[in-house]
Coordinates of C-alpha atoms in Angstrom, one line a residue:
Chain A
M1 CA -1.6 -19.6 -19.2
K2 CA -2.4 -23.2 -20.3
T3 CA -1.4 -24.9 -17.1
I4 CA -4.0 -23.4 -14.9
K5 CA -6.5 -25.9 -13.6
K6 CA -9.8 -25.4 -11.9
I7 CA -9.8 -27.8 -9.0
S8 CA -13.2 -27.0 -7.5
E9 CA -15.6 -24.1 -7.3
N10 CA -13.5 -20.9 -6.6
I11 CA -10.2 -22.8 -6.3
W12 CA -7.5 -22.9 -9.1
E13 CA -4.1 -24.4 -9.3
I14 CA -0.9 -24.1 -11.4
P15 CA 0.9 -27.4 -10.6
K16 CA 4.5 -27.4 -9.7
Q17 CA 6.7 -27.2 -12.8
G18 CA 10.0 -26.0 -14.1
K19 CA 11.8 -23.9 -11.4
M20 CA 8.8 -23.8 -9.1
N21 CA 9.5 -25.2 -5.6
V22 CA 5.8 -25.5 -4.8
P23 CA 2.5 -25.3 -6.7
T24 CA 0.3 -22.2 -6.7
K25 CA -3.3 -21.9 -5.6
I26 CA -5.6 -19.1 -6.5
Y27 CA -9.0 -18.4 -4.8
A28 CA -11.2 -16.8 -7.4
S29 CA -14.6 -17.1 -9.1
D30 CA -14.8 -17.6 -12.9
S31 CA -15.2 -13.9 -13.4
L32 CA -12.4 -12.8 -11.1
M33 CA -10.1 -15.4 -12.8
E34 CA -10.9 -13.8 -16.2
L35 CA -9.7 -10.5 -14.8
M36 CA -6.5 -12.1 -13.4
K37 CA -5.7 -13.6 -16.8
K38 CA -5.7 -10.1 -18.3
D39 CA -2.6 -8.9 -16.5
K40 CA 0.5 -10.5 -15.0
T41 CA -1.1 -11.8 -11.8
L42 CA -0.7 -15.5 -12.5
E43 CA 2.8 -15.2 -13.8
Q44 CA 3.8 -13.3 -10.6
V45 CA 2.2 -15.9 -8.3
K46 CA 4.2 -18.5 -10.3
N47 CA 7.4 -16.5 -9.9
V48 CA 7.0 -16.4 -6.1
A49 CA 6.7 -20.2 -6.1
M50 CA 10.3 -20.3 -7.4
L51 CA 11.8 -18.4 -4.4
P52 CA 14.0 -20.4 -2.0
G53 CA 12.5 -21.9 1.1
I54 CA 8.8 -21.2 0.1
V55 CA 6.6 -23.6 2.0
K56 CA 3.5 -25.5 0.8
V57 CA 2.1 -23.2 -1.8
S58 CA 2.2 -19.7 -3.4
L59 CA -1.2 -18.1 -3.0
A60 CA -3.4 -15.5 -4.6
M61 CA -6.4 -14.1 -2.8
P62 CA -9.7 -13.3 -4.7
D63 CA -8.8 -9.6 -5.3
A64 CA -5.3 -10.3 -6.6
H65 CA -4.0 -8.2 -9.4
Q66 CA -0.6 -7.4 -10.9
G67 CA 2.0 -5.8 -8.7
Y68 CA 5.7 -5.6 -9.0
G69 CA 7.5 -8.8 -8.0
F70 CA 4.8 -10.3 -5.9
S71 CA 1.2 -9.7 -7.0
I72 CA -1.0 -7.5 -4.9
G73 CA -3.2 -10.1 -3.1
G74 CA -0.3 -12.5 -2.9
V75 CA 0.5 -14.6 0.2
A76 CA 3.6 -16.7 0.7
A77 CA 5.2 -18.3 3.7
F78 CA 8.9 -19.1 4.1
D79 CA 10.9 -21.6 6.2
L80 CA 13.0 -19.6 8.7
D81 CA 16.2 -21.6 8.1
R82 CA 16.1 -22.0 4.3
G83 CA 13.7 -19.2 3.3
I84 CA 14.0 -15.6 2.3
V85 CA 12.3 -12.3 3.2
S86 CA 11.5 -9.9 0.4
P87 CA 10.6 -6.2 0.6
G88 CA 8.7 -6.6 -2.6
G89 CA 6.6 -9.3 -0.9
V90 CA 5.4 -6.7 1.6
G91 CA 5.0 -3.7 -0.7
Y92 CA 6.3 -0.1 -0.5
D93 CA 3.4 1.0 1.8
I94 CA 4.4 -1.1 4.8
N95 CA 1.4 -1.7 7.1
C96 CA -1.0 -0.1 4.8
G97 CA -4.2 -1.1 6.6
V98 CA -7.7 -0.4 7.8
R99 CA -9.2 0.7 11.1
L100 CA -12.9 0.5 11.9
L101 CA -14.7 2.5 14.6
A102 CA -18.3 1.9 15.7
T103 CA -20.2 4.9 17.0
N104 CA -23.2 5.1 19.3
L105 CA -25.1 7.1 16.6
K106 CA -27.7 6.0 14.2
K107 CA -27.8 7.2 10.6
E108 CA -30.9 9.3 11.2
E109 CA -29.2 11.2 13.9
I110 CA -26.3 12.4 11.7
L111 CA -28.0 13.0 8.4
E112 CA -28.8 16.7 9.0
K113 CA -25.3 17.5 10.2
K114 CA -23.4 15.1 7.9
K115 CA -21.8 17.8 5.7
E116 CA -20.8 19.8 8.8
L117 CA -19.2 16.6 10.3
L118 CA -17.3 15.9 7.1
H119 CA -16.0 19.4 7.0
Q120 CA -14.9 19.2 10.6
I121 CA -13.0 16.0 10.0
S122 CA -11.5 17.5 6.9
R123 CA -10.2 20.5 8.9
D124 CA -8.9 18.3 11.7
I125 CA -7.0 15.7 9.8
P126 CA -4.2 16.6 7.4
K127 CA -4.5 15.0 3.9
G128 CA -3.0 15.3 0.5
V129 CA 0.6 15.4 -0.7
G130 CA 3.4 17.5 0.8
R131 CA 1.4 18.6 3.8
G132 CA 2.5 18.4 7.4
G133 CA 1.1 16.0 9.9
A134 CA -0.9 16.7 13.0
I135 CA 1.9 16.8 15.5
N136 CA 5.5 17.8 15.7
L137 CA 8.0 15.2 16.8
S138 CA 11.6 15.3 17.7
K139 CA 13.9 12.7 16.3
E140 CA 14.1 11.0 19.7
E141 CA 10.3 10.8 19.9
I142 CA 10.0 9.3 16.5
K143 CA 12.3 6.5 17.5
E144 CA 9.9 5.7 20.4
V145 CA 7.0 5.7 17.9
L146 CA 8.9 3.2 15.7
E147 CA 9.6 0.8 18.6
K148 CA 6.3 1.1 20.5
G149 CA 3.7 1.8 17.7
A150 CA 0.2 2.7 18.9
K151 CA 1.3 2.1 22.5
W152 CA 3.4 5.3 22.2
A153 CA 0.2 7.2 21.4
V154 CA -1.6 5.8 24.4
E155 CA 1.3 6.7 26.7
K156 CA 0.9 10.2 25.3
G157 CA -2.7 10.3 26.4
R158 CA -4.3 9.6 23.0
G159 CA -6.8 6.8 23.1
S160 CA -6.8 3.9 25.6
G161 CA -5.5 0.4 26.3
R162 CA -8.8 -0.9 25.1
D163 CA -8.0 0.5 21.6
L164 CA -4.8 -1.5 21.7
E165 CA -6.5 -4.7 22.6
R166 CA -8.5 -4.3 19.4
T167 CA -5.6 -3.7 17.1
E168 CA -3.7 -6.4 15.3
D169 CA -0.6 -7.3 17.5
G170 CA -1.7 -4.7 20.0
G171 CA -0.6 -2.0 17.6
C172 CA 3.1 -2.9 18.1
I173 CA 5.0 -5.6 16.2
V174 CA 7.8 -6.9 18.4
G175 CA 11.4 -6.8 17.3
A176 CA 11.1 -3.4 15.8
K177 CA 14.5 -1.5 15.8
A178 CA 14.6 2.2 15.1
E179 CA 18.3 2.0 14.6
N180 CA 17.8 0.0 11.4
V181 CA 15.5 2.7 9.9
S182 CA 17.6 5.2 7.8
E183 CA 17.9 8.9 8.6
R184 CA 16.3 9.5 5.3
A185 CA 13.3 7.4 6.1
I186 CA 12.9 9.2 9.4
K187 CA 13.1 12.6 7.7
R188 CA 10.3 11.6 5.4
G189 CA 8.2 10.3 8.2
L190 CA 8.8 13.1 10.7
P191 CA 6.4 15.6 9.3
Q192 CA 3.7 13.1 8.4
L193 CA 2.6 11.3 11.6
G194 CA -1.2 11.7 12.0
S195 CA -1.9 12.5 8.3
L196 CA -4.0 10.5 5.9
G197 CA -1.8 10.9 2.8
A198 CA -3.3 10.6 -0.7
G199 CA -3.9 8.3 -3.6
N200 CA -6.3 5.4 -2.7
H201 CA -6.3 6.3 1.0
F202 CA -9.5 7.6 2.6
L203 CA -11.6 8.1 5.6
E204 CA -15.2 7.2 5.3
I205 CA -18.4 7.7 7.4
Q206 CA -20.6 4.7 6.9
E207 CA -23.8 3.0 7.9
V208 CA -24.1 -0.7 8.8
E209 CA -26.4 -1.7 6.0
K210 CA -26.8 -5.4 6.6
I211 CA -25.8 -8.0 9.2
Y212 CA -25.0 -11.6 8.1
D213 CA -24.0 -13.1 11.4
E214 CA -26.0 -11.6 14.3
K215 CA -24.0 -13.2 17.1
I216 CA -20.6 -12.3 15.9
A217 CA -21.7 -8.8 14.8
E218 CA -22.9 -8.2 18.4
K219 CA -19.5 -9.2 19.7
F220 CA -17.9 -6.8 17.2
G221 CA -20.2 -4.1 18.4
L222 CA -22.1 -3.7 15.2
K223 CA -25.9 -3.4 14.5
E224 CA -28.0 -2.4 11.5
G225 CA -28.4 1.4 11.0
Q226 CA -25.4 2.3 13.2
V227 CA -22.8 4.8 12.0
T228 CA -19.2 3.6 11.6
V229 CA -16.0 5.2 10.6
M230 CA -13.3 3.5 8.4
I231 CA -9.8 4.8 8.1
H232 CA -7.5 3.4 5.3
C233 CA -3.9 4.5 5.3
G234 CA -0.4 3.3 6.0
S235 CA 3.1 4.3 7.1
R236 CA 3.4 7.2 4.6
G237 CA 6.8 8.2 3.3
L238 CA 8.7 6.5 6.1
G239 CA 7.5 3.0 5.2
H240 CA 8.1 3.7 1.5
Q241 CA 11.7 4.7 2.2
V242 CA 12.4 1.7 4.3
A243 CA 11.2 -0.6 1.5
S244 CA 13.3 1.3 -1.0
D245 CA 16.4 1.4 1.2
Y246 CA 16.3 -2.4 1.7
I247 CA 15.6 -3.2 -1.9
K248 CA 18.8 -1.3 -2.7
L249 CA 20.8 -2.9 0.1
M250 CA 19.7 -6.4 -0.8
E251 CA 20.4 -5.9 -4.5
K252 CA 23.8 -4.7 -3.7
K253 CA 24.5 -7.7 -1.5
Y254 CA 22.7 -10.5 -3.2
G255 CA 21.4 -9.3 -6.5
F256 CA 24.4 -8.5 -8.6
K257 CA 26.6 -11.4 -7.7
D258 CA 26.5 -13.7 -10.8
L259 CA 24.8 -11.3 -13.1
P260 CA 26.0 -10.0 -16.5
G261 CA 27.7 -6.7 -17.0
S262 CA 26.0 -4.0 -15.1
N263 CA 26.7 -1.3 -17.6
S264 CA 25.3 -3.1 -20.7
P265 CA 22.3 -1.2 -22.0
N266 CA 19.8 -4.0 -21.4
S267 CA 21.4 -5.0 -18.2
H268 CA 18.3 -5.1 -16.1
L269 CA 16.3 -7.1 -18.6
E270 CA 19.1 -9.6 -18.9
R271 CA 19.4 -9.8 -15.2
R272 CA 15.8 -10.7 -14.8
K273 CA 16.2 -13.6 -17.3
T274 CA 19.4 -15.0 -15.8
A275 CA 19.0 -14.5 -12.1
I276 CA 15.7 -14.3 -10.2
P277 CA 12.6 -14.0 -12.4
D278 CA 11.9 -10.3 -11.6
R279 CA 14.2 -7.7 -10.1
E280 CA 11.4 -6.6 -7.7
L281 CA 11.6 -10.1 -6.1
I282 CA 14.9 -9.1 -4.6
N283 CA 15.3 -10.8 -1.2
A284 CA 17.7 -11.8 1.6
P285 CA 17.8 -15.0 3.6
I286 CA 15.7 -14.7 6.7
K287 CA 18.7 -15.8 8.8
S288 CA 21.1 -13.3 7.3
E289 CA 22.1 -10.1 9.0
L290 CA 20.4 -8.1 6.2
G291 CA 17.3 -10.2 6.4
Q292 CA 17.0 -9.7 10.1
K293 CA 17.7 -5.9 9.8
Y294 CA 14.9 -5.6 7.2
L295 CA 12.5 -7.5 9.4
S296 CA 13.2 -5.1 12.3
A297 CA 13.0 -2.0 10.1
M298 CA 9.8 -3.3 8.5
A299 CA 8.3 -3.9 12.0
A300 CA 9.4 -0.3 12.9
A301 CA 7.6 1.1 9.8
A302 CA 4.6 -1.0 10.6
N303 CA 4.5 0.4 14.1
F304 CA 4.6 3.9 12.5
G305 CA 1.5 2.8 10.5
F306 CA -0.4 1.6 13.6
A307 CA 0.5 4.9 15.4
N308 CA -0.6 6.9 12.4
R309 CA -4.1 5.3 12.2
H310 CA -4.3 5.5 16.0
L311 CA -3.7 9.3 16.0
I312 CA -6.1 9.8 13.1
M313 CA -8.7 7.9 15.1
D314 CA -8.1 10.2 18.1
S315 CA -8.7 13.2 15.9
V316 CA -11.8 11.7 14.4
R317 CA -13.2 11.2 17.9
K318 CA -12.7 14.8 18.7
S319 CA -14.2 16.0 15.4
F320 CA -17.3 13.9 16.1
K321 CA -17.6 15.3 19.6
R322 CA -17.5 18.9 18.3
V323 CA -20.5 18.2 16.1
F324 CA -22.3 15.6 18.4
P325 CA -21.2 16.2 22.0
T326 CA -22.5 12.7 23.2
A327 CA -20.8 10.8 20.4
K328 CA -18.7 7.8 21.4
L329 CA -16.5 5.9 19.0
E330 CA -15.3 2.4 19.9
M331 CA -12.6 0.5 18.1
V332 CA -13.9 -2.6 16.2
Y333 CA -10.4 -3.5 14.9
D334 CA -7.3 -2.5 13.0
V335 CA -5.7 -4.7 10.4
A336 CA -2.5 -4.5 8.4
H337 CA -2.6 -5.6 4.8
N338 CA 1.0 -5.1 3.7
V339 CA 3.3 -6.9 6.1
A340 CA 5.5 -9.9 6.8
K341 CA 5.3 -11.7 10.1
I342 CA 6.8 -14.6 12.0
E343 CA 3.9 -17.0 12.8
E344 CA 3.3 -20.6 13.6
H345 CA 1.4 -22.7 11.1
V346 CA 0.8 -26.4 10.6
V347 CA 2.9 -27.8 7.8
N348 CA 2.7 -31.6 7.1
G349 CA 1.0 -32.1 10.4
K350 CA 3.6 -30.3 12.4
E351 CA 3.6 -26.8 13.9
Q352 CA 6.3 -24.7 12.3
K353 CA 7.5 -21.1 12.6
L354 CA 7.2 -19.3 9.2
C355 CA 7.7 -15.9 7.8
V356 CA 4.4 -15.1 6.2
H357 CA 4.3 -12.4 3.6
R358 CA 0.9 -10.7 3.0
K359 CA 1.0 -8.1 0.3
G360 CA -2.5 -6.7 -0.2
A361 CA -3.9 -9.5 1.9
T362 CA -5.4 -9.5 5.4
R363 CA -4.7 -11.8 8.3
S364 CA -7.6 -14.1 9.0
F365 CA -7.1 -15.9 12.4
G366 CA -10.0 -18.0 13.7
P367 CA -10.9 -18.6 17.4
G368 CA -8.2 -19.7 19.8
R369 CA -5.1 -18.2 18.1
K370 CA -2.8 -16.9 20.8
E371 CA -2.1 -13.7 18.8
L372 CA -5.7 -12.6 19.4
S373 CA -6.6 -10.6 22.4
E374 CA -8.9 -12.1 25.0
Y375 CA -11.9 -10.2 23.6
Y376 CA -11.8 -11.9 20.2
Q377 CA -10.6 -15.3 21.4
K378 CA -13.9 -17.0 21.0
T379 CA -15.1 -15.4 17.8
G380 CA -11.9 -15.0 15.7
Q381 CA -10.6 -11.7 14.6
P382 CA -12.5 -9.1 12.6
I383 CA -11.3 -8.6 9.0
L384 CA -11.9 -5.3 7.4
L385 CA -12.3 -5.0 3.6
P386 CA -12.7 -1.5 2.3
G387 CA -14.6 -1.2 -1.0
S388 CA -13.6 1.3 -3.6
M389 CA -14.8 4.9 -3.2
G390 CA -18.6 5.0 -3.1
T391 CA -19.1 1.2 -2.9
A392 CA -19.8 -1.0 0.1
S393 CA -17.1 -2.2 2.6
Y394 CA -17.3 -5.5 4.5
V395 CA -16.5 -6.9 7.9
L396 CA -15.6 -10.6 7.9
V397 CA -14.5 -12.9 10.7
G398 CA -11.3 -15.0 10.7
T399 CA -11.6 -18.8 10.4
K400 CA -9.9 -22.0 11.3
K401 CA -10.2 -22.9 7.6
A402 CA -8.0 -20.0 6.6
E403 CA -5.3 -21.2 9.0
E404 CA -5.5 -24.6 7.2
I405 CA -5.5 -23.5 3.6
S406 CA -4.2 -19.9 3.3
F407 CA -1.8 -19.4 6.2
G408 CA -4.6 -17.5 7.9
S409 CA -5.2 -15.0 5.1
T410 CA -7.9 -13.6 2.9
A411 CA -8.5 -10.6 0.5
H412 CA -7.8 -7.0 1.4
G413 CA -10.4 -5.1 -0.7
A414 CA -11.5 -4.6 -4.2
G415 CA -8.4 -4.4 -6.3
R416 CA -7.9 -2.3 -9.4
V417 CA -9.0 -3.4 -12.8
M418 CA -8.4 -0.2 -14.7
S419 CA -5.3 2.0 -15.1
R420 CA -5.3 5.5 -13.6
S421 CA -4.7 7.0 -17.0
Q422 CA -7.7 5.1 -18.4
A423 CA -9.8 6.2 -15.5
I424 CA -8.9 9.8 -16.1
R425 CA -9.9 9.4 -19.8
D426 CA -13.1 7.7 -19.0
F427 CA -14.4 9.7 -15.9
R428 CA -14.5 13.3 -14.7
G429 CA -14.1 14.0 -11.0
E430 CA -17.0 16.4 -11.2
D431 CA -19.3 13.7 -12.5
I432 CA -18.2 11.2 -9.9
K433 CA -18.9 13.7 -7.2
K434 CA -22.4 14.3 -8.6
E435 CA -23.1 10.5 -9.0
L436 CA -22.0 9.9 -5.4
E437 CA -24.1 12.8 -4.1
E438 CA -27.1 11.4 -5.9
K439 CA -26.6 8.2 -3.9
G440 CA -26.5 10.2 -0.7
I441 CA -22.7 10.0 -0.4
D442 CA -20.9 13.3 0.4
I443 CA -17.3 13.8 -0.6
E444 CA -14.4 15.9 0.4
S445 CA -11.4 15.5 -2.0
G446 CA -8.0 16.9 -2.6
S447 CA -8.5 17.1 -6.4
W448 CA -10.8 16.3 -9.2
K449 CA -8.2 14.2 -10.9
G450 CA -7.6 12.1 -7.8
L451 CA -11.3 11.6 -7.7
A452 CA -11.5 10.4 -11.3
E453 CA -8.6 8.0 -10.8
E454 CA -10.5 6.3 -7.9
G455 CA -13.8 6.1 -9.8
P456 CA -15.7 3.0 -8.6
Q457 CA -15.6 1.4 -12.0
A458 CA -11.8 1.3 -11.9
Y459 CA -12.1 -1.5 -9.2
K460 CA -13.1 -5.1 -9.1
D461 CA -16.5 -5.9 -7.7
I462 CA -16.0 -6.2 -3.9
D463 CA -19.3 -8.1 -3.5
E464 CA -17.8 -10.8 -5.7
V465 CA -14.4 -10.8 -3.8
V466 CA -16.2 -11.2 -0.4
K467 CA -18.5 -13.9 -1.8
V468 CA -15.5 -16.0 -2.8
S469 CA -13.8 -15.5 0.6
H470 CA -16.9 -16.6 2.3
E471 CA -17.6 -19.6 0.1
V472 CA -14.0 -20.8 0.3
G473 CA -14.3 -20.3 4.0
I474 CA -11.1 -18.1 4.4
G475 CA -13.0 -15.2 5.9
N476 CA -16.8 -15.3 6.7
M477 CA -19.3 -12.5 6.1
V478 CA -20.4 -10.6 9.2
A479 CA -21.6 -7.1 8.1
K480 CA -21.9 -4.9 5.1
L481 CA -21.1 -1.2 5.4
K482 CA -22.5 1.5 3.1
P483 CA -20.7 4.8 2.7
L484 CA -22.4 8.1 3.8
G485 CA -19.5 10.4 3.4
V486 CA -15.9 10.1 2.1
M487 CA -12.8 12.2 2.7
K488 CA -10.2 11.3 0.1
G489 CA -6.6 12.3 0.5
Chain B
M1 CA 6.0 16.1 -25.3
T2 CA 9.1 14.0 -24.8
Y3 CA 7.5 11.7 -22.3
K4 CA 4.2 9.8 -22.2
F5 CA 2.3 7.4 -20.0
L6 CA 1.7 3.8 -20.8
E7 CA -1.1 1.5 -19.7
H8 CA -0.6 -0.1 -16.3
T9 CA -3.4 -1.5 -14.1
A10 CA -2.4 -0.5 -10.6
D11 CA 0.5 1.9 -11.0
I12 CA 1.9 4.6 -13.4
K13 CA 4.2 3.5 -16.2
F14 CA 6.1 6.1 -18.2
H15 CA 8.2 6.3 -21.3
A16 CA 10.7 9.2 -21.7
E17 CA 13.1 10.1 -24.5
G18 CA 16.0 12.5 -25.0
K19 CA 18.8 13.3 -27.5
T20 CA 21.2 13.0 -24.6
L21 CA 21.1 10.9 -21.4
E22 CA 20.7 14.2 -19.4
E23 CA 17.6 15.1 -21.5
A24 CA 16.1 11.7 -21.0
F25 CA 16.6 12.0 -17.2
I26 CA 15.0 15.5 -17.3
N27 CA 12.0 14.1 -19.1
S28 CA 11.7 11.2 -16.7
A29 CA 11.6 13.7 -13.8
M30 CA 8.9 15.7 -15.7
A31 CA 6.9 12.4 -16.0
L32 CA 7.3 12.0 -12.2
K33 CA 6.2 15.6 -11.6
E34 CA 3.1 15.2 -13.8
S35 CA 2.3 12.0 -11.9
I36 CA 2.2 13.9 -8.7
V37 CA 0.9 17.4 -9.6
G38 CA -1.0 16.8 -12.8
K39 CA -1.1 19.8 -15.2
I40 CA -0.8 22.3 -12.4
K41 CA 1.8 25.0 -13.0
I42 CA 4.4 25.1 -10.2
K43 CA 6.2 28.4 -9.6
E44 CA 10.0 28.6 -9.7
I45 CA 10.6 30.1 -6.3
K46 CA 12.9 27.8 -4.4
K47 CA 16.2 26.3 -5.6
K48 CA 17.7 22.9 -4.6
E49 CA 20.9 21.1 -5.6
I50 CA 20.5 17.3 -6.1
L51 CA 23.4 14.9 -5.9
A52 CA 22.9 11.2 -6.8
E53 CA 25.0 8.1 -7.5
G54 CA 24.2 4.7 -8.9
E55 CA 25.7 1.3 -9.7
D56 CA 24.5 1.7 -13.2
K57 CA 22.2 4.0 -15.2
E58 CA 19.0 2.4 -13.9
S59 CA 20.0 2.7 -10.3
L60 CA 21.2 6.3 -10.9
L61 CA 17.8 7.1 -12.4
Y62 CA 16.1 5.4 -9.4
N63 CA 18.1 7.4 -6.9
F64 CA 17.7 10.7 -8.8
L65 CA 14.0 10.4 -9.0
E66 CA 13.7 9.2 -5.4
E67 CA 15.3 12.5 -4.4
F68 CA 12.1 14.4 -5.5
L69 CA 9.9 12.1 -3.3
F70 CA 12.3 12.7 -0.4
L71 CA 12.2 16.5 -0.8
L72 CA 8.4 16.5 -1.1
D73 CA 7.9 14.4 2.1
S74 CA 10.6 15.9 4.2
E75 CA 10.6 19.6 3.2
G76 CA 7.4 20.0 1.2
F77 CA 9.3 21.0 -1.9
V78 CA 7.6 20.4 -5.2
L79 CA 9.5 20.4 -8.5
S80 CA 8.9 22.8 -11.3
L81 CA 11.8 22.4 -13.6
I82 CA 15.4 21.2 -13.9
K83 CA 17.8 24.1 -14.5
E84 CA 21.1 22.3 -14.8
I85 CA 22.0 18.6 -15.0
E86 CA 25.3 16.9 -15.4
I87 CA 25.8 13.1 -15.5
K88 CA 29.3 11.5 -15.5
D89 CA 30.3 7.9 -14.5
N90 CA 27.0 7.1 -12.9
K91 CA 27.1 10.3 -10.8
L92 CA 24.7 13.1 -11.1
R93 CA 24.5 16.7 -10.1
A94 CA 21.4 18.8 -10.8
V95 CA 20.0 22.2 -9.9
V96 CA 16.2 22.3 -9.7
L97 CA 13.6 24.9 -9.2
G98 CA 10.2 24.6 -7.5
D99 CA 7.9 25.8 -4.7
S100 CA 6.3 24.8 -1.4
A101 CA 3.7 22.1 -1.9
E102 CA 1.3 23.8 0.5
N103 CA 0.7 26.5 -2.0
Y104 CA -1.1 24.0 -4.3
K105 CA -3.8 21.4 -4.2
F106 CA -2.9 18.1 -5.7
S107 CA -3.4 14.6 -4.4
N108 CA -1.4 12.0 -6.3
D109 CA 0.9 10.3 -3.9
V110 CA 3.7 8.6 -5.7
K111 CA 4.9 6.2 -3.0
A112 CA 8.1 5.0 -4.7
I113 CA 10.1 4.7 -7.8
T114 CA 10.3 1.0 -8.7
Y115 CA 12.7 -1.2 -10.8
N116 CA 9.6 -2.8 -12.3
D117 CA 10.2 -2.9 -16.1
M118 CA 12.8 -0.2 -15.8
F119 CA 15.4 0.4 -18.4
V120 CA 17.7 3.2 -19.7
R121 CA 18.7 2.4 -23.3
E122 CA 20.6 4.1 -26.1
E123 CA 19.0 3.4 -29.5
K124 CA 19.4 5.1 -32.9
G125 CA 21.1 8.1 -31.5
K126 CA 18.6 8.8 -28.7
F127 CA 18.1 7.7 -25.1
I128 CA 15.0 5.9 -24.1
I129 CA 13.8 5.4 -20.5
E130 CA 10.9 3.4 -19.1
G131 CA 9.8 2.8 -15.6
V132 CA 6.9 2.4 -13.2
F133 CA 6.0 4.6 -10.2
D134 CA 4.2 2.9 -7.3
V135 CA 1.2 5.0 -6.4

């Protein structure tokens, strides 16, 4: 792409041109930019800039890579009156996210029983594909889950109010309506609540390896040598179906209107050229009935995601207690990294309500934001960035700067650089397990193939991603976490 | 093999062919199956009937393939093979055989069928399909 300009260290721009309504901005080091140039990331960020009602700028975070429609790592905010909401701008795995727990144990205390602990967790938490969840729900109950999120779990005696205070939006996005979630989506979700799923989802036992900001780490409850637990998963089949349902509904209502013959063999390719730039950018006006319905169904799916991670946390606490009776696991935070939300941001010097899409991007709110609970009012929110399997993860803190330049957003992790088929050709699951064990990392996995696909070399360098976030100031480094044991779906 | 996988950084892209539209649909379903279970042999113990409709061939394909994700999540049914398939006027009926997922160990969660780069095309007397699965 010839038009991309480096404005300053780690900041790039594609100026407004052609059908773009706003310019794009990409936060990346030189090496991360080289990776983005290899796939369709930049083209996709540019396409998003063409959508109606987009405000200020179409953004890509340091870990951005090619998605469908929006890039993964894309952030875009839309005017509530003129703008649109797009299921492709949220992703299929609505409220895919990360939860971090801090234990009262030190690494030395768990080393001897680490394998036993991992086995225990593996027995207690369902994982993999086509497996039932941890609890049985009636259809009535699942509707409560969808509208109350993690609060529902606390009402059922799982976890506490303190856990909710340390969850993004208190574990419940307001405006969720179960009635706008299809029967089909509910059927897919019903057997899955409390399960980890598969693919890139995991549960990790970690050690705090390094602290970068003592004061903030203390507030977050983190110190060197301490054992932590990270849970990475989302809203499972329920969220996937909500996304799929609304993509179809929006396409039916808005997508086909002025498009060439739907039965011609190349119809979809032609459509893309003549209508919106990419079929997966399908959208509805925020103000429209369908737009509002999607937002309420998406919030419901997001609440399912919060409840899911909450229940997994509850099970992990019990697993720990079986192996270490005095173990205590406190919430550090829970973040969503696939979601759209109505938030206030300053545009041209004025506060304005916007619909912020974060697809593979984490909210980064600094001190004083009203959305944060009292506990994190002075520090800003914790941001959790999972590394790829076997590499470090990071805890960052939200900043005022992020609110100014990235609609309060930063990266969400490492981001893939290698296709799964390539990874399977290049690595063997058995070798990866051995390599990890040599580094002192135990692993429980559903399959060898799944392990090979998630090989650490298939991902971008998370250290580099975090460095860019910190240097640009959209999420500052607090702590580095090193894996001790991984349970992969 | 009448389907293959193409390079895609984050997701799974497939290419399927068939002498007829039905055959190309069957091969697309086989690509989806391999994306989920790998090379594991699934027994033919359970039988399901699948009905799907679409606005055009692409959305028919999307809805047909999505049915397998639905059956897997909601009932734990995993596909082995497609016994019968009939497509007429963008409506489809199929009889499929498979087994309970809990009898196997596999871990590739296809989250969704997507429209990304999807096409169903008739070319030189055969049908060609491409698409991307979100994983």
